PDB file of C-alpha atoms and ligand atoms in Angstrom:
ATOM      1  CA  UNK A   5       8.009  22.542 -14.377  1.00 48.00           C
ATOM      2  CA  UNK A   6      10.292  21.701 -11.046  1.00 53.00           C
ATOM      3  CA  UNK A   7      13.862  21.793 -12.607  1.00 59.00           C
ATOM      4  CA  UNK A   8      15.861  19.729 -11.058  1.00 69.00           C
ATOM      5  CA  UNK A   9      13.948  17.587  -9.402  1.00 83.00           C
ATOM      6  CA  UNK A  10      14.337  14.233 -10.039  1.00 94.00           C
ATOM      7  CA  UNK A  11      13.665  10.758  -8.904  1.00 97.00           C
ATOM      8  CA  UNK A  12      16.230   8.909  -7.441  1.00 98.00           C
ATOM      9  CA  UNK A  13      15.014   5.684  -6.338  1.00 98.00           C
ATOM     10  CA  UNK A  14      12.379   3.435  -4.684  1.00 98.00           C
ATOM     11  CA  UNK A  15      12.890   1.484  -1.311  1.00 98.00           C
ATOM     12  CA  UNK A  16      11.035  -1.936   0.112  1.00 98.00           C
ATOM     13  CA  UNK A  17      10.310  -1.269   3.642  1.00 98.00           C
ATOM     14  CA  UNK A  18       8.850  -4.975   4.922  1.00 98.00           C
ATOM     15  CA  UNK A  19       6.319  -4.507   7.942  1.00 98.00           C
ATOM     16  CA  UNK A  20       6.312  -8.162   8.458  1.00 98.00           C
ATOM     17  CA  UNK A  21       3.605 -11.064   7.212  1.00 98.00           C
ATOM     18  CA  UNK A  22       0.551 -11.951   8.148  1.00 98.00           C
ATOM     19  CA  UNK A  23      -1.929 -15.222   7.433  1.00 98.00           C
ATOM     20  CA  UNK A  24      -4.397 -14.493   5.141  1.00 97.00           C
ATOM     21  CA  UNK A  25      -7.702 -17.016   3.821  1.00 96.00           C
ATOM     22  CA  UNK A  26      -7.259 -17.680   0.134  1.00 95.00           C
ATOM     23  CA  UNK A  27     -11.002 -16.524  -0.021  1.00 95.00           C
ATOM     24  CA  UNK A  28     -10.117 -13.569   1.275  1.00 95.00           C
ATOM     25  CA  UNK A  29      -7.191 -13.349  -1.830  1.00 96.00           C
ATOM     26  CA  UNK A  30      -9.429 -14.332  -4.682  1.00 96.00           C
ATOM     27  CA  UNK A  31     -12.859 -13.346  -5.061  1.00 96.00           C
ATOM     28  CA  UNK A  32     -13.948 -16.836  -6.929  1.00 92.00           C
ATOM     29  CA  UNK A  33     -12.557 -18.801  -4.585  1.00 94.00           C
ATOM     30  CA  UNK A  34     -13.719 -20.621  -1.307  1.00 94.00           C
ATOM     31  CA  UNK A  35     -11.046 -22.191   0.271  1.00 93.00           C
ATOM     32  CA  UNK A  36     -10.109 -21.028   4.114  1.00 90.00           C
ATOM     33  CA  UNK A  37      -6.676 -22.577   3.612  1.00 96.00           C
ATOM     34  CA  UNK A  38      -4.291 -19.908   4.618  1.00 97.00           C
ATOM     35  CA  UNK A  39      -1.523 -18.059   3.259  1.00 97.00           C
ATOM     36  CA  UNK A  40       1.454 -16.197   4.405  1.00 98.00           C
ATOM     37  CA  UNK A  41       1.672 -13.119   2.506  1.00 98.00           C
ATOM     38  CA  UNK A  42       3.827  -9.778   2.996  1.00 98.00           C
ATOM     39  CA  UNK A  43       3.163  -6.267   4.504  1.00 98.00           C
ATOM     40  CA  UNK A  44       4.753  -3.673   2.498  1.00 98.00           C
ATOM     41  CA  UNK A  45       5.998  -0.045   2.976  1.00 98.00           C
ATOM     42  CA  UNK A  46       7.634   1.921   0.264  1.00 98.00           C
ATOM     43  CA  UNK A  47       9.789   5.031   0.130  1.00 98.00           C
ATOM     44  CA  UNK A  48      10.647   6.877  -2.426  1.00 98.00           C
ATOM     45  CA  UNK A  49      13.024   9.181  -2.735  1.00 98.00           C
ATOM     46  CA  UNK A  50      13.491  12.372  -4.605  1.00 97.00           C
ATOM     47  CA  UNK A  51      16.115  14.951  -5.029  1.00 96.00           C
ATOM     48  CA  UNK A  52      14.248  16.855  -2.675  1.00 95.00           C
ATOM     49  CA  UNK A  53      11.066  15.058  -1.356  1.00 97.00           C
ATOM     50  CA  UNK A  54      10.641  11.569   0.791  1.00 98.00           C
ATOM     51  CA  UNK A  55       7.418  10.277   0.031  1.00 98.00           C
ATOM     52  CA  UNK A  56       5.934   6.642   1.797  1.00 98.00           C
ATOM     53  CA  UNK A  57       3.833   4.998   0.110  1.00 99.00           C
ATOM     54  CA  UNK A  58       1.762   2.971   2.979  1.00 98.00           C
ATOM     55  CA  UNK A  59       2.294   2.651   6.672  1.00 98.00           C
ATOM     56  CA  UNK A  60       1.692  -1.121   7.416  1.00 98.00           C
ATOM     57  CA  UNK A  61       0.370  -1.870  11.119  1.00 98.00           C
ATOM     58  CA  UNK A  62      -0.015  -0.402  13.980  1.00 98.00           C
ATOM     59  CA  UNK A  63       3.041  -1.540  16.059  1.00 96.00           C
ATOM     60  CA  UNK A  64       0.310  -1.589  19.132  1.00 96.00           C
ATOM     61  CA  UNK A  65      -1.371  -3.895  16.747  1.00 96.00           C
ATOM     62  CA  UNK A  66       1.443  -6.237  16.437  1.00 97.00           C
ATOM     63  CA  UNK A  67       0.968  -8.576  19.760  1.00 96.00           C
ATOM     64  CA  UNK A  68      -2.074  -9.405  18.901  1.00 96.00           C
ATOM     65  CA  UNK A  69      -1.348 -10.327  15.578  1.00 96.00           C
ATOM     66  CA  UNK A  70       1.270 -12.777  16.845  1.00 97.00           C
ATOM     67  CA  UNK A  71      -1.350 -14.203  19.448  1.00 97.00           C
ATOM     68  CA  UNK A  72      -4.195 -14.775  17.216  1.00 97.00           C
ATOM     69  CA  UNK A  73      -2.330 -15.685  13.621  1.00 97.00           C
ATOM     70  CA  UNK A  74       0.357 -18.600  13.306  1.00 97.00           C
ATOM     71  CA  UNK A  75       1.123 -17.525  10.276  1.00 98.00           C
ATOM     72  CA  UNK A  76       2.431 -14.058  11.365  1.00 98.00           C
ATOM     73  CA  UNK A  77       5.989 -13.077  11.312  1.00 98.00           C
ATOM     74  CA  UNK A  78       7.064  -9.539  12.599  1.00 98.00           C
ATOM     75  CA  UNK A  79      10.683  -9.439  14.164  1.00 97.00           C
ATOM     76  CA  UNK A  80      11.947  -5.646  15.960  1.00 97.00           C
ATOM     77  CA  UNK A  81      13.740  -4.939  12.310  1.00 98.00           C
ATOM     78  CA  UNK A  82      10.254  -4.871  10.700  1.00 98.00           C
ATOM     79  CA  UNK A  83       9.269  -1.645  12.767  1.00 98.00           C
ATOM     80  CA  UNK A  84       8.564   1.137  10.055  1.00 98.00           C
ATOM     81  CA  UNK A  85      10.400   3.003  12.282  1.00 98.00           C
ATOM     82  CA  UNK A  86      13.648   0.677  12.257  1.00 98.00           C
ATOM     83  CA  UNK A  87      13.098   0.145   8.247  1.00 98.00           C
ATOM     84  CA  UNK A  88      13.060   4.182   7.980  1.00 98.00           C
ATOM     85  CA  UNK A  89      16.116   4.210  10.216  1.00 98.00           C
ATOM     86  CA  UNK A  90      18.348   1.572   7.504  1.00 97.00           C
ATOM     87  CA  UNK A  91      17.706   4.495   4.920  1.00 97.00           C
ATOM     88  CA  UNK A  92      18.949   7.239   7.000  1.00 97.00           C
ATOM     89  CA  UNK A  93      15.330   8.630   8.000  1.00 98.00           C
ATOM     90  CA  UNK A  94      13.169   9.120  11.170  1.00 98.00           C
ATOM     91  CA  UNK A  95       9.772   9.887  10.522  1.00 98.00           C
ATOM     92  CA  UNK A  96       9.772  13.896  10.517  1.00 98.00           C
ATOM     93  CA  UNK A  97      12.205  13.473   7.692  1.00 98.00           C
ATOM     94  CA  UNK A  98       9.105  12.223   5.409  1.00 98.00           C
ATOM     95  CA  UNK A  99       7.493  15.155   3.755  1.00 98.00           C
ATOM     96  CA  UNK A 100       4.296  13.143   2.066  1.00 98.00           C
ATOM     97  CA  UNK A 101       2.759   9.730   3.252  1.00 99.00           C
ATOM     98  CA  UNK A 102       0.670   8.030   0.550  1.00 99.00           C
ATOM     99  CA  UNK A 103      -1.840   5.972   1.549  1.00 99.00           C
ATOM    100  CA  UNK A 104      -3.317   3.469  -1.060  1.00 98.00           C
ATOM    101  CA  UNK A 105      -6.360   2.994   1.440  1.00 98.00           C
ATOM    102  CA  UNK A 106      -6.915   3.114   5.174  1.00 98.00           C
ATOM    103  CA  UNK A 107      -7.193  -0.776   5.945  1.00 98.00           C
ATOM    104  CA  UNK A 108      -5.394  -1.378   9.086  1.00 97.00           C
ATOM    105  CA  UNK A 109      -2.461  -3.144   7.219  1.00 98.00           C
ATOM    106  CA  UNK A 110      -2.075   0.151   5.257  1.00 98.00           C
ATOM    107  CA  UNK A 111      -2.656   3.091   7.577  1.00 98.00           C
ATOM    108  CA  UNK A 112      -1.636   1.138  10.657  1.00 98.00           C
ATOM    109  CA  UNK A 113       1.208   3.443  10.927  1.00 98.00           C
ATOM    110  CA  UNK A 114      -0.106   7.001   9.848  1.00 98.00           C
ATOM    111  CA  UNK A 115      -0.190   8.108  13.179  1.00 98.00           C
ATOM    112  CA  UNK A 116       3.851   8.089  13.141  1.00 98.00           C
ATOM    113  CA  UNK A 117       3.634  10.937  10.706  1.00 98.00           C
ATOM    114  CA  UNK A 118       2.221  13.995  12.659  1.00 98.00           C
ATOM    115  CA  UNK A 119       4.625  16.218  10.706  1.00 98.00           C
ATOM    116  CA  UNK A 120       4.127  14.619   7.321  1.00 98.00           C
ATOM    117  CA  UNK A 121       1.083  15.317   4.826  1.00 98.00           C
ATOM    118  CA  UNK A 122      -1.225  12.316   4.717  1.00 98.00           C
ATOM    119  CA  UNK A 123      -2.556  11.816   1.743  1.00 98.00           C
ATOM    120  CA  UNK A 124      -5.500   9.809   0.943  1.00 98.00           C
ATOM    121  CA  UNK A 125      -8.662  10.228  -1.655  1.00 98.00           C
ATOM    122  CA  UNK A 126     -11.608  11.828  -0.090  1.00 98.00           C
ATOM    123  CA  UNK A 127     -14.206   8.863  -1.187  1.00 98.00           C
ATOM    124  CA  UNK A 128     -11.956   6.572   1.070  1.00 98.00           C
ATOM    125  CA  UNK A 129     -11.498   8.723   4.004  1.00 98.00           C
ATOM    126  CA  UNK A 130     -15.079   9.181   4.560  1.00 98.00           C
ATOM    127  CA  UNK A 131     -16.115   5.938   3.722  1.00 98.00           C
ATOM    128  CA  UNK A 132     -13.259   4.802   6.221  1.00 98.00           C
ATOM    129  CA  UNK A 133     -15.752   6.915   9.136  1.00 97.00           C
ATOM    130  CA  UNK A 134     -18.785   4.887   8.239  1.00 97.00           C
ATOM    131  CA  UNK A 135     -17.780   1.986   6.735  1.00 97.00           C
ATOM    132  CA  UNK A 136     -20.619  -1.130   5.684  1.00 96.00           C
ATOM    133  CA  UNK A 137     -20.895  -3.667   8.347  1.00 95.00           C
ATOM    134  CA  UNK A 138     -19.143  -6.070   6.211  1.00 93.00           C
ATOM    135  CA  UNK A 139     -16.302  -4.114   5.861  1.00 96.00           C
ATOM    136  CA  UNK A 140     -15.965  -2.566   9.971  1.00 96.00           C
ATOM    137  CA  UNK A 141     -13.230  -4.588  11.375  1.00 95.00           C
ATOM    138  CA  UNK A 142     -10.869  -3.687   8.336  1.00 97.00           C
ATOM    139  CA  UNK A 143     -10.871  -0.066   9.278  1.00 98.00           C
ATOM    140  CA  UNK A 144      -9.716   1.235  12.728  1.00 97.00           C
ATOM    141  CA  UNK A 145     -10.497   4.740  13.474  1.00 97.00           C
ATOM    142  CA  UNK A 146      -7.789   4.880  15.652  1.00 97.00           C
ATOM    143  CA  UNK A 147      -5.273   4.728  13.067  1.00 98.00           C
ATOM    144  CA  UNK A 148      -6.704   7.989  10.876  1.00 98.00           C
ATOM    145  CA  UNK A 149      -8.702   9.390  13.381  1.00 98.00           C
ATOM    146  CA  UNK A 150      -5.522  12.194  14.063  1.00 98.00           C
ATOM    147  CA  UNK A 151      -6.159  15.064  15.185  1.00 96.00           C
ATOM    148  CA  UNK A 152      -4.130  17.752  14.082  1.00 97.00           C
ATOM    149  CA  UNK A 153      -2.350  15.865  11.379  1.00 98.00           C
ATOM    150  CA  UNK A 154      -2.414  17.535   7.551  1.00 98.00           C
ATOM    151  CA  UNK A 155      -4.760  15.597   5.366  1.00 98.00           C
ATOM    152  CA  UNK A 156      -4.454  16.067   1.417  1.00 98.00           C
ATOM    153  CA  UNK A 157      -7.798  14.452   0.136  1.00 98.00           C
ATOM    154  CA  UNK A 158      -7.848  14.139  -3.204  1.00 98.00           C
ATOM    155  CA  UNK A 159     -10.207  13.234  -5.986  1.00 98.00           C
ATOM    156  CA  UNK A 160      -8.560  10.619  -8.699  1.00 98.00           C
ATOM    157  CA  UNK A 161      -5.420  10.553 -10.645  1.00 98.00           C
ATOM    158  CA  UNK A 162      -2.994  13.412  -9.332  1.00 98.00           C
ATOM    159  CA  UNK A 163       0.525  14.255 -10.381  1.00 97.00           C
ATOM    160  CA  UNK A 164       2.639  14.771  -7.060  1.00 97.00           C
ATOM    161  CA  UNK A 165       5.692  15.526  -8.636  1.00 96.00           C
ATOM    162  CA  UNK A 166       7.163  15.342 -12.163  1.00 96.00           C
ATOM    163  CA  UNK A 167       7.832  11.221 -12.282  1.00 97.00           C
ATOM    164  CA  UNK A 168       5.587  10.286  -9.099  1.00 98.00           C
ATOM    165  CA  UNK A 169       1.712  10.178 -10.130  1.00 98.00           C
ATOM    166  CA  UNK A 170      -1.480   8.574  -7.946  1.00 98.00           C
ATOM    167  CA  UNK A 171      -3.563   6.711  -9.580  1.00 98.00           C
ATOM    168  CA  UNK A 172      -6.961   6.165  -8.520  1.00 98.00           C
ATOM    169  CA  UNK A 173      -7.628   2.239  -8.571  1.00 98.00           C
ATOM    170  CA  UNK A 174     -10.967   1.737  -6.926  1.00 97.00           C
ATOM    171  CA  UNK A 175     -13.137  -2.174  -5.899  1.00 98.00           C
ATOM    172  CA  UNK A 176     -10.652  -3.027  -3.315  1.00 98.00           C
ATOM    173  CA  UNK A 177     -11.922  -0.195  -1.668  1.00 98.00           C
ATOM    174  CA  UNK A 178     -14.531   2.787  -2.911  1.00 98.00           C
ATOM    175  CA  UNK A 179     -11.635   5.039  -2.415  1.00 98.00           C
ATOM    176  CA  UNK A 180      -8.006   3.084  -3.308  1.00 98.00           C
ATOM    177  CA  UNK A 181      -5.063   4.881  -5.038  1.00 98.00           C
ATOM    178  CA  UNK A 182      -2.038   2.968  -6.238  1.00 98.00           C
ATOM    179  CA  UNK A 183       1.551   4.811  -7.262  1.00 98.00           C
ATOM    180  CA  UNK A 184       3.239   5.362 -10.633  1.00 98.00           C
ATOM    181  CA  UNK A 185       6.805   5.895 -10.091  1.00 98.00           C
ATOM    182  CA  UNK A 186       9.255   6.936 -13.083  1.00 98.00           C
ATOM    183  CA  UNK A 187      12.873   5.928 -11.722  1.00 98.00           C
ATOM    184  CA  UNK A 188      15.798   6.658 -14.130  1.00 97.00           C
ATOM    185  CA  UNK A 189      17.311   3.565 -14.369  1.00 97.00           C
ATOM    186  CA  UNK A 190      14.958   0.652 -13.170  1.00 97.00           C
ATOM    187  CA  UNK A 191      12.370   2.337 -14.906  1.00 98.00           C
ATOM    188  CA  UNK A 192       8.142   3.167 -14.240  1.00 98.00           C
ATOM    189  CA  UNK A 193       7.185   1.249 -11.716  1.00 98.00           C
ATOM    190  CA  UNK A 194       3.498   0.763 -10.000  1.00 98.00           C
ATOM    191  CA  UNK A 195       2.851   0.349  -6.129  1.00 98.00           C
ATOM    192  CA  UNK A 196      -0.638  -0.983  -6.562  1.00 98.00           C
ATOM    193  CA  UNK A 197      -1.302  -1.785  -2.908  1.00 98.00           C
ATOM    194  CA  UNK A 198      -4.453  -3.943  -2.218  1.00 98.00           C
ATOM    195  CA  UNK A 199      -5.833  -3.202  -6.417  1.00 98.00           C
ATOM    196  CA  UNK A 200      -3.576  -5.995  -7.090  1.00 98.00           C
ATOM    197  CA  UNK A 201      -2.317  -8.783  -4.747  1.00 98.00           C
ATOM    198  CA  UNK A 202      -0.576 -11.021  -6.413  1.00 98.00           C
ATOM    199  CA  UNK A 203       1.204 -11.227  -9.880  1.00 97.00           C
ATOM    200  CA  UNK A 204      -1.827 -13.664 -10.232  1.00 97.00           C
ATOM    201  CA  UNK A 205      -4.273 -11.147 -10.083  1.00 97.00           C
ATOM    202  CA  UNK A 206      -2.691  -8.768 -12.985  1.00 97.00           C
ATOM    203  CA  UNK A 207      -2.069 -12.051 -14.787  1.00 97.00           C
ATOM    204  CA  UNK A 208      -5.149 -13.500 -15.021  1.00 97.00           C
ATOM    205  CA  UNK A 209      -7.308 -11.024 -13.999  1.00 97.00           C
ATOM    206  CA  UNK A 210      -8.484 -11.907 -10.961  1.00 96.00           C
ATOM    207  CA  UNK A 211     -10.344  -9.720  -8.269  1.00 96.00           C
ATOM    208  CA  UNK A 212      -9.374  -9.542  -4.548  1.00 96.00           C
ATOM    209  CA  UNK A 213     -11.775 -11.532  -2.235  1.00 95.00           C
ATOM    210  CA  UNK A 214     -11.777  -9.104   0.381  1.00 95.00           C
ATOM    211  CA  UNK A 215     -13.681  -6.291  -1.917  1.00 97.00           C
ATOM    212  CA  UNK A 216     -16.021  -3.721  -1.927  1.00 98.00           C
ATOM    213  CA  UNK A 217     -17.424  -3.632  -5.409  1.00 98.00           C
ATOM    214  CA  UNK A 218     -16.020  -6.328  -7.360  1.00 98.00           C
ATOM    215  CA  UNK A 219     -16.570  -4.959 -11.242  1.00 98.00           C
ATOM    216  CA  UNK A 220     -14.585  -1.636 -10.469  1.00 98.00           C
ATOM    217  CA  UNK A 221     -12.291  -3.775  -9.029  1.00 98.00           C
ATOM    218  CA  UNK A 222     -12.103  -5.731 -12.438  1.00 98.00           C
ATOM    219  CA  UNK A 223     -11.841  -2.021 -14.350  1.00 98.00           C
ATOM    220  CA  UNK A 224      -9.035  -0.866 -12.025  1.00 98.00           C
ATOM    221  CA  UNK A 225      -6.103  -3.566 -12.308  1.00 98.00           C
ATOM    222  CA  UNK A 226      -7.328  -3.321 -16.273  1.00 98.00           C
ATOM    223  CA  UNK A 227      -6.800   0.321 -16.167  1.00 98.00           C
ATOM    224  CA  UNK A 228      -3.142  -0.307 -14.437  1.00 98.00           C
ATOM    225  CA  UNK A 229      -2.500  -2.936 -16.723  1.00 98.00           C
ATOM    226  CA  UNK A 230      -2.969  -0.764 -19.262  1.00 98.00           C
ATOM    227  CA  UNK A 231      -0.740   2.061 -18.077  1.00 98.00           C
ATOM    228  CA  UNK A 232       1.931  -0.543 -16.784  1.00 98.00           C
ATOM    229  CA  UNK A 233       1.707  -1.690 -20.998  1.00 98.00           C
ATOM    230  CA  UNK A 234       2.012   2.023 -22.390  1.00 98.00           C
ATOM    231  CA  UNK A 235       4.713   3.269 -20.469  1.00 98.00           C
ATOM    232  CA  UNK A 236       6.305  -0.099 -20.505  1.00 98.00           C
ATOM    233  CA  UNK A 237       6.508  -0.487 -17.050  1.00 98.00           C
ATOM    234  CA  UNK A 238       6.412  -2.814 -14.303  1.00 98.00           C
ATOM    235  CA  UNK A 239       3.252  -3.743 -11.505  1.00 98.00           C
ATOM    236  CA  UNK A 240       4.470  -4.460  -7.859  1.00 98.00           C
ATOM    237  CA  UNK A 241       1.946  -6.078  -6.116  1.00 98.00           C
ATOM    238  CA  UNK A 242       0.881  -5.717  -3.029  1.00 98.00           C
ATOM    239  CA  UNK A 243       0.432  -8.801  -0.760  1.00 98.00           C
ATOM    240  CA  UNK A 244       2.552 -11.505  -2.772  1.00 98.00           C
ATOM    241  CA  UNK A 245       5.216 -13.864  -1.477  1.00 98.00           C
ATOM    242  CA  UNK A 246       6.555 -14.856  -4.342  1.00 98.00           C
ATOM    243  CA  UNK A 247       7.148 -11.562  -5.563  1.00 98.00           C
ATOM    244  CA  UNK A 248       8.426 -10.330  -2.245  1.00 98.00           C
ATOM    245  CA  UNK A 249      11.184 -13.474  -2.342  1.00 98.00           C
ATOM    246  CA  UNK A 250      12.401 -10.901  -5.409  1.00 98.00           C
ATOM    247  CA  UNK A 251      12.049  -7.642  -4.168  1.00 98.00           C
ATOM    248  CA  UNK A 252      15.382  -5.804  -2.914  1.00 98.00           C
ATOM    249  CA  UNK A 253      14.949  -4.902   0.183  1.00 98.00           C
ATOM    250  CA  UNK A 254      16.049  -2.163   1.748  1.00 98.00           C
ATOM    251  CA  UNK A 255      18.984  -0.292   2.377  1.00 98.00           C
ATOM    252  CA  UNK A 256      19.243  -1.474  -1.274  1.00 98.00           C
ATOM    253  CA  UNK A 257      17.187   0.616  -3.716  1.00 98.00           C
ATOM    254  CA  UNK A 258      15.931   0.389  -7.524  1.00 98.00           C
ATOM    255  CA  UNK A 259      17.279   3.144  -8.991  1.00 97.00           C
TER     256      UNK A 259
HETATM  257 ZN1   ZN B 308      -6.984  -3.723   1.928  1.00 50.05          ZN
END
């Protein structure tokens, strides 16, 4: 028992959008109509630990991006660094980096972090070394090939502080991990990165198109719909527009 420390809220760090094939969104779908959806960073804060839950891209990745997809939107502002700076923060100042998987939209930025512990579960950071064919040009070894960094590799659901809880929510990717956090005022919420895209997917149970085994992917969003229903909290999705029309952004926080 840490007395003391406490939650004290949960900031929306946007990394810009990207286009994205609605195939690519939902698994029973075939459609290369494209979407604009979100990249999304989140810190939150405790009494007396900053913890980031994803990195977003790779700002050398970012050109490109706006060479090759007209549906991408990235302005100076959506820098992690610049997002980090509205709250106060440079990136020494973040003590644990969380990363739900190492897709390039997720772990883009890890390499900002040399001072920070990088967390990640150990299933994903190997597979993220030798990934299937199908799945190569997700994951860049640039991005979490570090040397020197601290890696924390964990295997499944882990407690990181009283109120702040990984959960292991694997399909996406053999190796994801989503975030329960318990803020005081707005209430649990879950980060579930890439285990659930849209509201649409916890709604009507719908599995990612981009996906690596698409049952577990079923059991996971069931398993954080579950949680999300027993502690009577909310799911924040990762990739969806809609939502992210909603979301305070930050300097403002949910408390
Ligand atoms: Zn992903």
């Amino acid at each position: 028992m840490m007395r003391g420390m406490a939650v004290l809220g949960l900031y929306a760090l946007q990394n810009g959008f990207m286009g994205f094939e609605r195939s690519g969104l939902f698994y029973d779908e075939f459609s290369g109509d494209r979407v604009r959806i979100p990249i999304a960073c989140w810190l939150v804060r405790t009494s007396d630990t900053m913890i980031l839950f994803d990195t977003g891209l790779s700002p050398r990745a970012v050109p490109g991006l706006l060479r090759n997809d007209p549906l991408a939107r990235f302005t100076e502002e959506d820098l992690l660094i610049h997002r980090l700076d509205l709250v106060g923060l440079e990136p020494d100042n973040v003590d644990m980096v969380v990363l739900s998987h190492l897709h390039y939209d997720h772990a883009g930025g890890a390499a900002l972090f040399p001072k920070s512990e990088l967390i990640a579960q150990k299933d994903e950071y190997s597979y993220a070394h030798y990934p299937s064919s199908f799945f190569e040009s997700f994951y860049y070894r640039k991005n979490f090939e570090l040397p020197g960094y601290r890696w924390r590799l964990l295997d499944g659901d882990t407690e990181l502080l009283p109120g702040v809880t990984i959960l292991r929510s694997d399909g996406h990717t053999p190796g994801h991990q989503s975030l329960l956090v318990e803020l005081p005022e707005s209430g649990p919420v879950i980060l579930t990165g890439d285990a659930c895209y849209w509201h649409e997917h916890a709604d009507k149970e719908r599995v990612p198109g981009v996906v690596w085994n698409p049952t577990l992917a079923l059991h996971s969003l069931r398993k954080l719909k579950t949680i999300a229903r027993l502690v009577r909290g909310r799911i924040f999705p990762g990739h969806d527009p809609i939502f992210w029309e909603t979301v305070k952004q930050a300097p403002d926080a949910y408390r």
